[in-house]
mmCIF file of C-alpha atoms in Angstrom:
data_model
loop_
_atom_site.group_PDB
_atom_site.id
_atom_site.type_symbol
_atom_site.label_atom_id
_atom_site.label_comp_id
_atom_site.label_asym_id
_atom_site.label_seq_id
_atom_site.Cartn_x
_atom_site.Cartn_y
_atom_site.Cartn_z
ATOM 1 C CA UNK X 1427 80.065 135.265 143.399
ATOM 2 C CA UNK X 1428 83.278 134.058 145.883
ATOM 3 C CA UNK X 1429 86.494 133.387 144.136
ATOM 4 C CA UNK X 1430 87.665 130.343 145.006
ATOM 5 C CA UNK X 1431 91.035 131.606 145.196
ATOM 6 C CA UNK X 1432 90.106 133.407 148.559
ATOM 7 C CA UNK X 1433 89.226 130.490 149.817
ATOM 8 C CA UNK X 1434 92.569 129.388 149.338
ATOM 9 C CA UNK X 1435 94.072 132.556 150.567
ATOM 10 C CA UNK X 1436 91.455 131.716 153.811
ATOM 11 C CA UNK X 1437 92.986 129.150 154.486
ATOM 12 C CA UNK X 1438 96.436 129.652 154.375
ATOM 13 C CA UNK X 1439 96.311 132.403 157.051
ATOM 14 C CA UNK X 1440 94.156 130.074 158.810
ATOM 15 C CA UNK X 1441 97.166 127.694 159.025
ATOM 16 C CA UNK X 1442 99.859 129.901 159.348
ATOM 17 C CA UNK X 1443 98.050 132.506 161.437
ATOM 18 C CA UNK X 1444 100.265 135.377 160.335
ATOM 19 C CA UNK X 1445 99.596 137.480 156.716
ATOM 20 C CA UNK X 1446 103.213 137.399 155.192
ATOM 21 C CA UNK X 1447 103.833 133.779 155.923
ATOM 22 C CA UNK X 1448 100.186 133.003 155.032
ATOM 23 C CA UNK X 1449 101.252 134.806 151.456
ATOM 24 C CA UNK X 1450 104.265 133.223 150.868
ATOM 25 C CA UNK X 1451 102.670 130.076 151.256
ATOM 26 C CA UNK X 1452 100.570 131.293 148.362
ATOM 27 C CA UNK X 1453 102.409 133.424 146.010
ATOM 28 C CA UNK X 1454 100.986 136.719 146.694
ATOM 29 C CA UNK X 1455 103.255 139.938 148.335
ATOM 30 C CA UNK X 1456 101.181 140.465 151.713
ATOM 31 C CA UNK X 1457 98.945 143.876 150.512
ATOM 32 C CA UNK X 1458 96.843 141.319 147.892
ATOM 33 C CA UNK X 1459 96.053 138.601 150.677
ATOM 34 C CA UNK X 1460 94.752 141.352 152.957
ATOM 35 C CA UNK X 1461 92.346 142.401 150.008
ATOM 36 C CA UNK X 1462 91.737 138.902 149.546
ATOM 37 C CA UNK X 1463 90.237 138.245 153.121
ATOM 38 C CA UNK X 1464 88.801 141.943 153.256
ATOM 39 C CA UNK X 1465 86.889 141.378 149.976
ATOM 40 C CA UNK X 1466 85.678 137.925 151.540
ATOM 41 C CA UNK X 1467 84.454 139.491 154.652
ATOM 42 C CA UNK X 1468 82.880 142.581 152.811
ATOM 43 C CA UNK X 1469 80.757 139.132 150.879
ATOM 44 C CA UNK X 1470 80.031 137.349 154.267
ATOM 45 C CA UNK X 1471 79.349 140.631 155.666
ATOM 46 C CA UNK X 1472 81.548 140.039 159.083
ATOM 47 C CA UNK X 1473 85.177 139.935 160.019
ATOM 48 C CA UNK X 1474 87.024 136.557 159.555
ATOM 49 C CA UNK X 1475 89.917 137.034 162.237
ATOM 50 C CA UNK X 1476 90.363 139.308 165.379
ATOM 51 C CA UNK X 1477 93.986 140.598 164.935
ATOM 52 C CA UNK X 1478 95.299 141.847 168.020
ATOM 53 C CA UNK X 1479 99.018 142.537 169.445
ATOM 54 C CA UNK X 1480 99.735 139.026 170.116
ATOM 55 C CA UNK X 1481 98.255 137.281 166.256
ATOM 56 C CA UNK X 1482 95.695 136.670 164.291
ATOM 57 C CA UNK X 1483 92.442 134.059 165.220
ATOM 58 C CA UNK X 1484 89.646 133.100 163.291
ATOM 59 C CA UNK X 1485 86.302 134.665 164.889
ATOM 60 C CA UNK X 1486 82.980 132.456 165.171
ATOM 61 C CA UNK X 1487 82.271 133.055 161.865
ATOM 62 C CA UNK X 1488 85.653 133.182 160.408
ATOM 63 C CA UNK X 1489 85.414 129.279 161.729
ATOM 64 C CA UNK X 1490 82.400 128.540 160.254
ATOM 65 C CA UNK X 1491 83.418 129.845 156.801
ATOM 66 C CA UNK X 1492 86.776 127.935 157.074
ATOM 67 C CA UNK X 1493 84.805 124.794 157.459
ATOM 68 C CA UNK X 1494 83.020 125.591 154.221
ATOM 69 C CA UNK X 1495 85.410 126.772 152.328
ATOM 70 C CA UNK X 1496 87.300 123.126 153.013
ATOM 71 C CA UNK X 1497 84.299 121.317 152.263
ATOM 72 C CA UNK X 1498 83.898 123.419 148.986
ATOM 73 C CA UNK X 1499 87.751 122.862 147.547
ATOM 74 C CA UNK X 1500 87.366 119.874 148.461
ATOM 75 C CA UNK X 1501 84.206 119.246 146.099
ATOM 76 C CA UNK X 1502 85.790 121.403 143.712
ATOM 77 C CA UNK X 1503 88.951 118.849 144.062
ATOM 78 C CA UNK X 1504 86.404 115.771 143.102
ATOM 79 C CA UNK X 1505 85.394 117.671 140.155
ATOM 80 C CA UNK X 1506 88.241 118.202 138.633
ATOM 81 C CA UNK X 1507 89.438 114.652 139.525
ATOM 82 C CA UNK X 1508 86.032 113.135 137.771
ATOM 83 C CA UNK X 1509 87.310 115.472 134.604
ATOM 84 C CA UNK X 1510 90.642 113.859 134.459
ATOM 85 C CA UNK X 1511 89.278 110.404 134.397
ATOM 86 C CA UNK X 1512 87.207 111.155 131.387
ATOM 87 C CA UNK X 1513 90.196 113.332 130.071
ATOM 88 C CA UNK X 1514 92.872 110.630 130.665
ATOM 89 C CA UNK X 1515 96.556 111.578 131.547
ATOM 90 C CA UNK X 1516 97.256 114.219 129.218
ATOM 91 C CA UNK X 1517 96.387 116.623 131.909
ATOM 92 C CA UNK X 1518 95.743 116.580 135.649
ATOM 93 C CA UNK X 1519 97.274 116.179 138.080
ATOM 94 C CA UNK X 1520 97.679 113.543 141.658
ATOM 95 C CA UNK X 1521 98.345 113.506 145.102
ATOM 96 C CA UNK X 1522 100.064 111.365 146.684
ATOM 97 C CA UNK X 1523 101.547 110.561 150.219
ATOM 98 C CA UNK X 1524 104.953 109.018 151.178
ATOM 99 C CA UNK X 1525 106.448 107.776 154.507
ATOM 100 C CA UNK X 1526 109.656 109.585 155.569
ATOM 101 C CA UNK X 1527 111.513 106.137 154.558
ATOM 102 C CA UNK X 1528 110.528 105.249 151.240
ATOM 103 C CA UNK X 1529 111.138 109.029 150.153
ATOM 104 C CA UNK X 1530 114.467 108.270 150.107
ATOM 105 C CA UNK X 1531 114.382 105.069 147.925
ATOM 106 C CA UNK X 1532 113.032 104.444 144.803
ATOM 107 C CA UNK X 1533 109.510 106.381 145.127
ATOM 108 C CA UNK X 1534 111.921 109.702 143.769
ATOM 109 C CA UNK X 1535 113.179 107.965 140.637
ATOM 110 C CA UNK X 1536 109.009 106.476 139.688
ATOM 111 C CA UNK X 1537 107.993 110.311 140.018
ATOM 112 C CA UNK X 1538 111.013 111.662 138.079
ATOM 113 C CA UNK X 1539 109.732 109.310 135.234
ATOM 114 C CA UNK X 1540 106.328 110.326 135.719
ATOM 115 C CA UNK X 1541 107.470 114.031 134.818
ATOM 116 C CA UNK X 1542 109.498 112.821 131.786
ATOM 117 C CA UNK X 1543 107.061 110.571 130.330
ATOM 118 C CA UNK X 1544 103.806 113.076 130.984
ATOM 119 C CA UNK X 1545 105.213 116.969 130.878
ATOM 120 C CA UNK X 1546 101.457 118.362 130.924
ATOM 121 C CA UNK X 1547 101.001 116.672 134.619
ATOM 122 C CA UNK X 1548 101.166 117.800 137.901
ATOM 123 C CA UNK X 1549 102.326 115.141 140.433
ATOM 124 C CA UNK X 1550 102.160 116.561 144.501
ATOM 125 C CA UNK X 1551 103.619 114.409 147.355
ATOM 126 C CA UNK X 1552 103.279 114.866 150.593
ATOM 127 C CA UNK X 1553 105.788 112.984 153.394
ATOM 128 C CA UNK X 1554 104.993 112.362 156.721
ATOM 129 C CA UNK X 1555 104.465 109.105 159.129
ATOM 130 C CA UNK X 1556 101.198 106.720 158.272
ATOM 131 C CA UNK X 1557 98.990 107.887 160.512
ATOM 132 C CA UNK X 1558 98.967 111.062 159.115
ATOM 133 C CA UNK X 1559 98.642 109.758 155.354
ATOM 134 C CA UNK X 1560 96.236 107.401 156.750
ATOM 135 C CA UNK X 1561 93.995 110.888 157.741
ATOM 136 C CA UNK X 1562 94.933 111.559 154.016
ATOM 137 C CA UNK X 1563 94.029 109.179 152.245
ATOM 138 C CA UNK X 1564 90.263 108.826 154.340
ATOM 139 C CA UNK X 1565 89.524 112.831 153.589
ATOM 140 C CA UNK X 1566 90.750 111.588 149.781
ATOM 141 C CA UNK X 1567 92.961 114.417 150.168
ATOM 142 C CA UNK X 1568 95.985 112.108 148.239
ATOM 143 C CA UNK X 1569 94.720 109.290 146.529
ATOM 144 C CA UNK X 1570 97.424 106.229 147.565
ATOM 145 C CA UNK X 1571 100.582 106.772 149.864
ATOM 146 C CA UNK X 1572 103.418 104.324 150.014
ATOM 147 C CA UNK X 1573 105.053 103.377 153.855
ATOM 148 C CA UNK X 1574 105.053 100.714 156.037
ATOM 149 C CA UNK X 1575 101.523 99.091 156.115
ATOM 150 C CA UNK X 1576 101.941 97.436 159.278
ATOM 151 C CA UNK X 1577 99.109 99.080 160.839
ATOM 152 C CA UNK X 1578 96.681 99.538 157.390
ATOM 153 C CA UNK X 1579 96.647 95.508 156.580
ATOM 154 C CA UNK X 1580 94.203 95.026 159.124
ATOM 155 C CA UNK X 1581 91.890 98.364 158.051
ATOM 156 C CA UNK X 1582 89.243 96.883 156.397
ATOM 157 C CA UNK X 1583 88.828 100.327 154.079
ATOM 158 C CA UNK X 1584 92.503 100.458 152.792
ATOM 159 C CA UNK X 1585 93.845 97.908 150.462
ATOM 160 C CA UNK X 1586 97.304 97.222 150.642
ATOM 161 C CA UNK X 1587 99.823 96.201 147.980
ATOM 162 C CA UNK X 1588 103.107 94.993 149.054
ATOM 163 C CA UNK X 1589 106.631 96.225 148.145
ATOM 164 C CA UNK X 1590 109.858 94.163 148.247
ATOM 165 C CA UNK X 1591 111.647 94.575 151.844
ATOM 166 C CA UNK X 1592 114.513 96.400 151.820
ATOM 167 C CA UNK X 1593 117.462 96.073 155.061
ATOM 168 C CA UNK X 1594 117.897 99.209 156.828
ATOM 169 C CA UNK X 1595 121.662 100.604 158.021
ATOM 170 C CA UNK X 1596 122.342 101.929 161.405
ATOM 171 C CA UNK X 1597 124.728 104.430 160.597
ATOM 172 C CA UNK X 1598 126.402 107.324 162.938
ATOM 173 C CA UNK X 1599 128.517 110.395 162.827
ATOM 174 C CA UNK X 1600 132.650 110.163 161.902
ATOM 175 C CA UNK X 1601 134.209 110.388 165.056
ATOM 176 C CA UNK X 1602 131.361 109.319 166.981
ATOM 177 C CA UNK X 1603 132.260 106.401 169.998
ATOM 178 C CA UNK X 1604 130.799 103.283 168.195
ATOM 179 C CA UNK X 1605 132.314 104.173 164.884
ATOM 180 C CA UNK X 1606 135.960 102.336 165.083
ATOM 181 C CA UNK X 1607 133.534 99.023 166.452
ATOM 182 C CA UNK X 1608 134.226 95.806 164.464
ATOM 183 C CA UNK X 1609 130.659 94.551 165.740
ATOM 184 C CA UNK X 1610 127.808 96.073 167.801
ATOM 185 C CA UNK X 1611 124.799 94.784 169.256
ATOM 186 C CA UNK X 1612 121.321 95.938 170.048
ATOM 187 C CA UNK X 1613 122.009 96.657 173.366
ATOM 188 C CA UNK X 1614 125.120 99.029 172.477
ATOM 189 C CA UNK X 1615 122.456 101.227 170.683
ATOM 190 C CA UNK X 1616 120.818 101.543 173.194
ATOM 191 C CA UNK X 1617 123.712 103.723 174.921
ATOM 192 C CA UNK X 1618 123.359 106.805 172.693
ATOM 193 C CA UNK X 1619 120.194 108.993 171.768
ATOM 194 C CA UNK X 1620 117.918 107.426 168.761
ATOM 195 C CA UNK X 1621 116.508 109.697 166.108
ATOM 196 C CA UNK X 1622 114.200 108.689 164.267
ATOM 197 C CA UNK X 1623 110.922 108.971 162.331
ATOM 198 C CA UNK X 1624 108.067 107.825 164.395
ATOM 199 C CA UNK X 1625 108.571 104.630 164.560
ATOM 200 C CA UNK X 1626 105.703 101.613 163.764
ATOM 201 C CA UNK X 1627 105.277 98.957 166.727
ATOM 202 C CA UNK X 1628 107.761 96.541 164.728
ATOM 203 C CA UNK X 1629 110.364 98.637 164.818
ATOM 204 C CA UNK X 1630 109.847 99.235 168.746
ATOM 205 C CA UNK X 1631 109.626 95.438 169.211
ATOM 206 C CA UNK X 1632 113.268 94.985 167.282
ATOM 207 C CA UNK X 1633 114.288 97.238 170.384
ATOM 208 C CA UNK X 1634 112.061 95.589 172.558
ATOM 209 C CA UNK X 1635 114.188 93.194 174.866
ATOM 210 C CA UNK X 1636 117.434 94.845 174.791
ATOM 211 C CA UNK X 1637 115.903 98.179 175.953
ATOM 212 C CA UNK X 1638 114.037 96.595 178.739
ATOM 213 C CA UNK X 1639 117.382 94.796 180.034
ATOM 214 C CA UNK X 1640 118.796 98.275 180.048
ATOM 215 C CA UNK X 1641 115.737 99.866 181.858
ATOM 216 C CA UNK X 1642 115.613 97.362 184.769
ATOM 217 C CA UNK X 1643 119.546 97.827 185.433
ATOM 218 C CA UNK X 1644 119.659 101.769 185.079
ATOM 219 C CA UNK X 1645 116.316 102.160 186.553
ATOM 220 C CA UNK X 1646 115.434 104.082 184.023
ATOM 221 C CA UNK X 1647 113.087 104.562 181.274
ATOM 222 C CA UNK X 1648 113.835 106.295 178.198
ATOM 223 C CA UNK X 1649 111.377 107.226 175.570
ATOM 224 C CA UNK X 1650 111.325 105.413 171.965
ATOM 225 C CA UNK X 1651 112.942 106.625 170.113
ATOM 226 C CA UNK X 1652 114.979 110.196 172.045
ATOM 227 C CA UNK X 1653 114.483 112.231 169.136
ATOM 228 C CA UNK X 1654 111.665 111.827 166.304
ATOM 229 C CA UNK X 1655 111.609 113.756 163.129
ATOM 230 C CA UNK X 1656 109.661 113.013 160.084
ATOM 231 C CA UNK X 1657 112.642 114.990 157.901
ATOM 232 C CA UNK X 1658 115.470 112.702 157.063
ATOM 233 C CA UNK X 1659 117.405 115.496 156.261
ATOM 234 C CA UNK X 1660 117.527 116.719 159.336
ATOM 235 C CA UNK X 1661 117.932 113.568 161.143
ATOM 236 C CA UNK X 1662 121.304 113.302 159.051
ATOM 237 C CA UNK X 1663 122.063 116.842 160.171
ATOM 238 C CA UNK X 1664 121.505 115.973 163.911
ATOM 239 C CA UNK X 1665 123.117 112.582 163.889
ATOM 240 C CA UNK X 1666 126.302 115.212 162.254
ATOM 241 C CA UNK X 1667 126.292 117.268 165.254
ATOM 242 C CA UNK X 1668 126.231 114.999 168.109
ATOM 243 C CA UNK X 1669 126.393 111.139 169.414
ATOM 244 C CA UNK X 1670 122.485 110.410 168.194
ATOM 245 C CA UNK X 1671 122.540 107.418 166.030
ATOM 246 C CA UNK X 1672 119.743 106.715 163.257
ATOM 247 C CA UNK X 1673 118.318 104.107 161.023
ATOM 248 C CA UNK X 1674 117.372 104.188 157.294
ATOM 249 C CA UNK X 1675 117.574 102.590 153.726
ATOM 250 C CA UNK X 1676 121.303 103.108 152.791
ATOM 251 C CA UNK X 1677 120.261 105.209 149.326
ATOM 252 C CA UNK X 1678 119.777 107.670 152.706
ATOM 253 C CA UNK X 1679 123.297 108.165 153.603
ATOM 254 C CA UNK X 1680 125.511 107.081 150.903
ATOM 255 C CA UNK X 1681 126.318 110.268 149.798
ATOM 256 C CA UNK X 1682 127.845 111.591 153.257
ATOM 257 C CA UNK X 1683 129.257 107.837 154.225
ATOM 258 C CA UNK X 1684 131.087 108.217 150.738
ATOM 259 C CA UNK X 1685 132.521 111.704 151.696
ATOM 260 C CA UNK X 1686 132.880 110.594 155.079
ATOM 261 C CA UNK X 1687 131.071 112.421 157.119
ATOM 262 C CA UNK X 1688 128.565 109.849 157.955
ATOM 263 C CA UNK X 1689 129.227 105.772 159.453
ATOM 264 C CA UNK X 1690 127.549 102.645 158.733
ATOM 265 C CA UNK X 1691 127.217 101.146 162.117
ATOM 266 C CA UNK X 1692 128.267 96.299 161.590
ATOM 267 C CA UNK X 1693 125.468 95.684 164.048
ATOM 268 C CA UNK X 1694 124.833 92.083 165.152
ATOM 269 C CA UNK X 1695 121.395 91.410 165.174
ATOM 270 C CA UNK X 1696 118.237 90.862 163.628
ATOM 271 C CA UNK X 1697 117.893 92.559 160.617
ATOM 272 C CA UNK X 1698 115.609 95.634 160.526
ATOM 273 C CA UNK X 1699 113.780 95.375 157.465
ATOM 274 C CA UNK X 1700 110.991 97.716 155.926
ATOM 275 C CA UNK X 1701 107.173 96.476 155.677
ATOM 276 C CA UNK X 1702 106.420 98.929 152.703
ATOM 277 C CA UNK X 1703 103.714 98.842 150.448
ATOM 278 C CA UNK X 1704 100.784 101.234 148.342
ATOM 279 C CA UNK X 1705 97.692 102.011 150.368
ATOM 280 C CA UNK X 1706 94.953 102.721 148.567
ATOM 281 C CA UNK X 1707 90.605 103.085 149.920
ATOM 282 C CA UNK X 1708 89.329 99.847 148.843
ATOM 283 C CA UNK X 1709 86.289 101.469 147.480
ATOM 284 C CA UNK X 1710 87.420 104.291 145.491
ATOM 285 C CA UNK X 1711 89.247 104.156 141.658
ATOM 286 C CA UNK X 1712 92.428 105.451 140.871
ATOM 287 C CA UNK X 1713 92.252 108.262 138.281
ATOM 288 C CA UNK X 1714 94.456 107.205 135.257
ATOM 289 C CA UNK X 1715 97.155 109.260 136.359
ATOM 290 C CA UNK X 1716 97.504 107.314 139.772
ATOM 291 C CA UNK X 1717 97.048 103.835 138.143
ATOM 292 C CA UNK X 1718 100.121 104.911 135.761
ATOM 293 C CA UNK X 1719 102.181 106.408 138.740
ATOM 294 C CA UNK X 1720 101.735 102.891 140.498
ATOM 295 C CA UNK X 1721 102.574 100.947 137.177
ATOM 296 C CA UNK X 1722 105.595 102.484 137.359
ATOM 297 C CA UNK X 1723 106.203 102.118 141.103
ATOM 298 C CA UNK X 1724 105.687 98.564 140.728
ATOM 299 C CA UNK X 1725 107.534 98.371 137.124
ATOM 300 C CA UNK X 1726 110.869 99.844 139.350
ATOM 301 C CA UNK X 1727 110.016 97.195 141.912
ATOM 302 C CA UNK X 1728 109.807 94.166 139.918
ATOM 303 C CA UNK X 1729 113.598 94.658 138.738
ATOM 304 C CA UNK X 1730 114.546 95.294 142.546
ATOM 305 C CA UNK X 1731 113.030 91.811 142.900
ATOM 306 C CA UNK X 1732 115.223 90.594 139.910
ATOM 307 C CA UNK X 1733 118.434 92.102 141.429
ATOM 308 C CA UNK X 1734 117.804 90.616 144.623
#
């Protein structure tokens, strides 16, 4: 009988292709997730990785029983997701995925009330750009993620609810060159290094003719944006440390512009707005917890729309 916990442990040394990060990652000191894969390999009756001077790769059959063992979680996954819809919400747990934007607005305060209002659930979110929640979502690995839904309106699988817009600041170090200007424009951005997240094709248009202008006098052409980082956290910490310059929702940065560390940049332009919303697969239910997590995520929503 295989314990599906050395599955797990499989495939966390599968990821991180080295046996102490591989049991961090999991919890266990390094000795127990060696037993772990040697008591899987004594069942499959083969080794699982060649380990050699320079790492640790799965063999032929170490990649065949990596491929099962995510097929099996996964099932296992679905079963205990079918349980909580008969169970309800007062245990269980969801997955969800959030863009590197809207993790820094109001997504944090729906899932703190989540916690408060159901102690006995588990709520997991993942942040990264949409494609990669879009990959998500379609191996119903999370079931909804919330980011800009630019590209997902026109996937006939996802459905796509709508959240209010909200402006996004331009904002630089203290001390940096454009932060004593009374007004900028596009094209004065376009002088420094951008970081950013990865950035969806409106956001590249709102760049669009100012950054061509600069391209055909310079001869030059830079990439879109310089620097690209899914961690807003460390985009603040490498906007700190040089003359990059950055974009986000101003819950972002308020902290460090209020200690002053951290600029709001007056730029003249159009404004740069977010195109958020929930993603969900059209043809697959929410499990109660889900459908409550989006309640509230909508609940928090409607009184932006008041306030505005």
């Amino acid at each position: 009988m295989y314990d599906l916990r050395d599955f797990h442990n499989l495939l966390s040394l599968e990821a991180h292709r080295h046996f102490g990060r591989a049991a961090a990652a999991v919890g266990l000191s390094q000795p127990a997730l060696t037993k772990s894969i040697q008591r899987l390999e004594k069942q499959v009756g083969g080794l699982l990785f060649d380990r050699s001077r320079s790492g640790i790769a799965p063999t032929a059959l170490g990649n065949d029983v990596i491929s099962r063992a995510k097929s099996i979680l996964s099932e296992v996954a679905e079963l205990r997701r079918s349980a909580d819809l008969f169970l309800g919400m007062q245990v269980g747990m969801v997955s969800i995925g959030v863009g590197p934007a809207m993790s820094e607005s109001y997504l944090a305060r729906a899932v703190a009330a989540m916690a408060e209002r159901l102690p006995n659930i588990q709520v997991s979110v993942r942040i990264d750009h949409w494609k990669q929640l879009s990959e998500w979502l379609l191996n119903k690995e999370i079931e909804f993620f919330v980011a800009d839904i630019f590209a997902s309106a026109e996937d006939e699988r996802f459905e796509c609810m709508p959240l209010p817009k909200q402006e996004l600041v331009w904002f630089c170090r203290a001390g940096h060159p454009l932060a004593d200007c009374t007004v900028l424009t596009q094209k004065d951005l376009l002088e420094f290094p951008l970081a950013t997240p990865r950035m969806p094709v409106w956001a590249i248009d709102w760049f669009a003719a100012a950054k061509n202008q600069n391209e055909l006098r310079d001869g030059t052409s830079r990439p879109m944006p310089n620097i690209e980082c899914e961690s807003y956290s460390m985009l603040k910490r490498i906007v700190m440390s040089g003359n990059a310059i950055s974009a986000a929702l101003s819950d972002t940065v308020n902290e460090e512009v209020a200690e002053g560390r951290l600029v709001i940049l007056p730029v003249d332009g159009p404004s740069l707005t977010t195109q958020a919303g929930i993603v969900r697969l059209r043809e697959r239910s929410l499990s109660p917890i889900a459908s409550e997590l989006v309640r509230v995520i909508q609940s928090i929503t409607d009184e932006l729309r008041v306030i505005q």
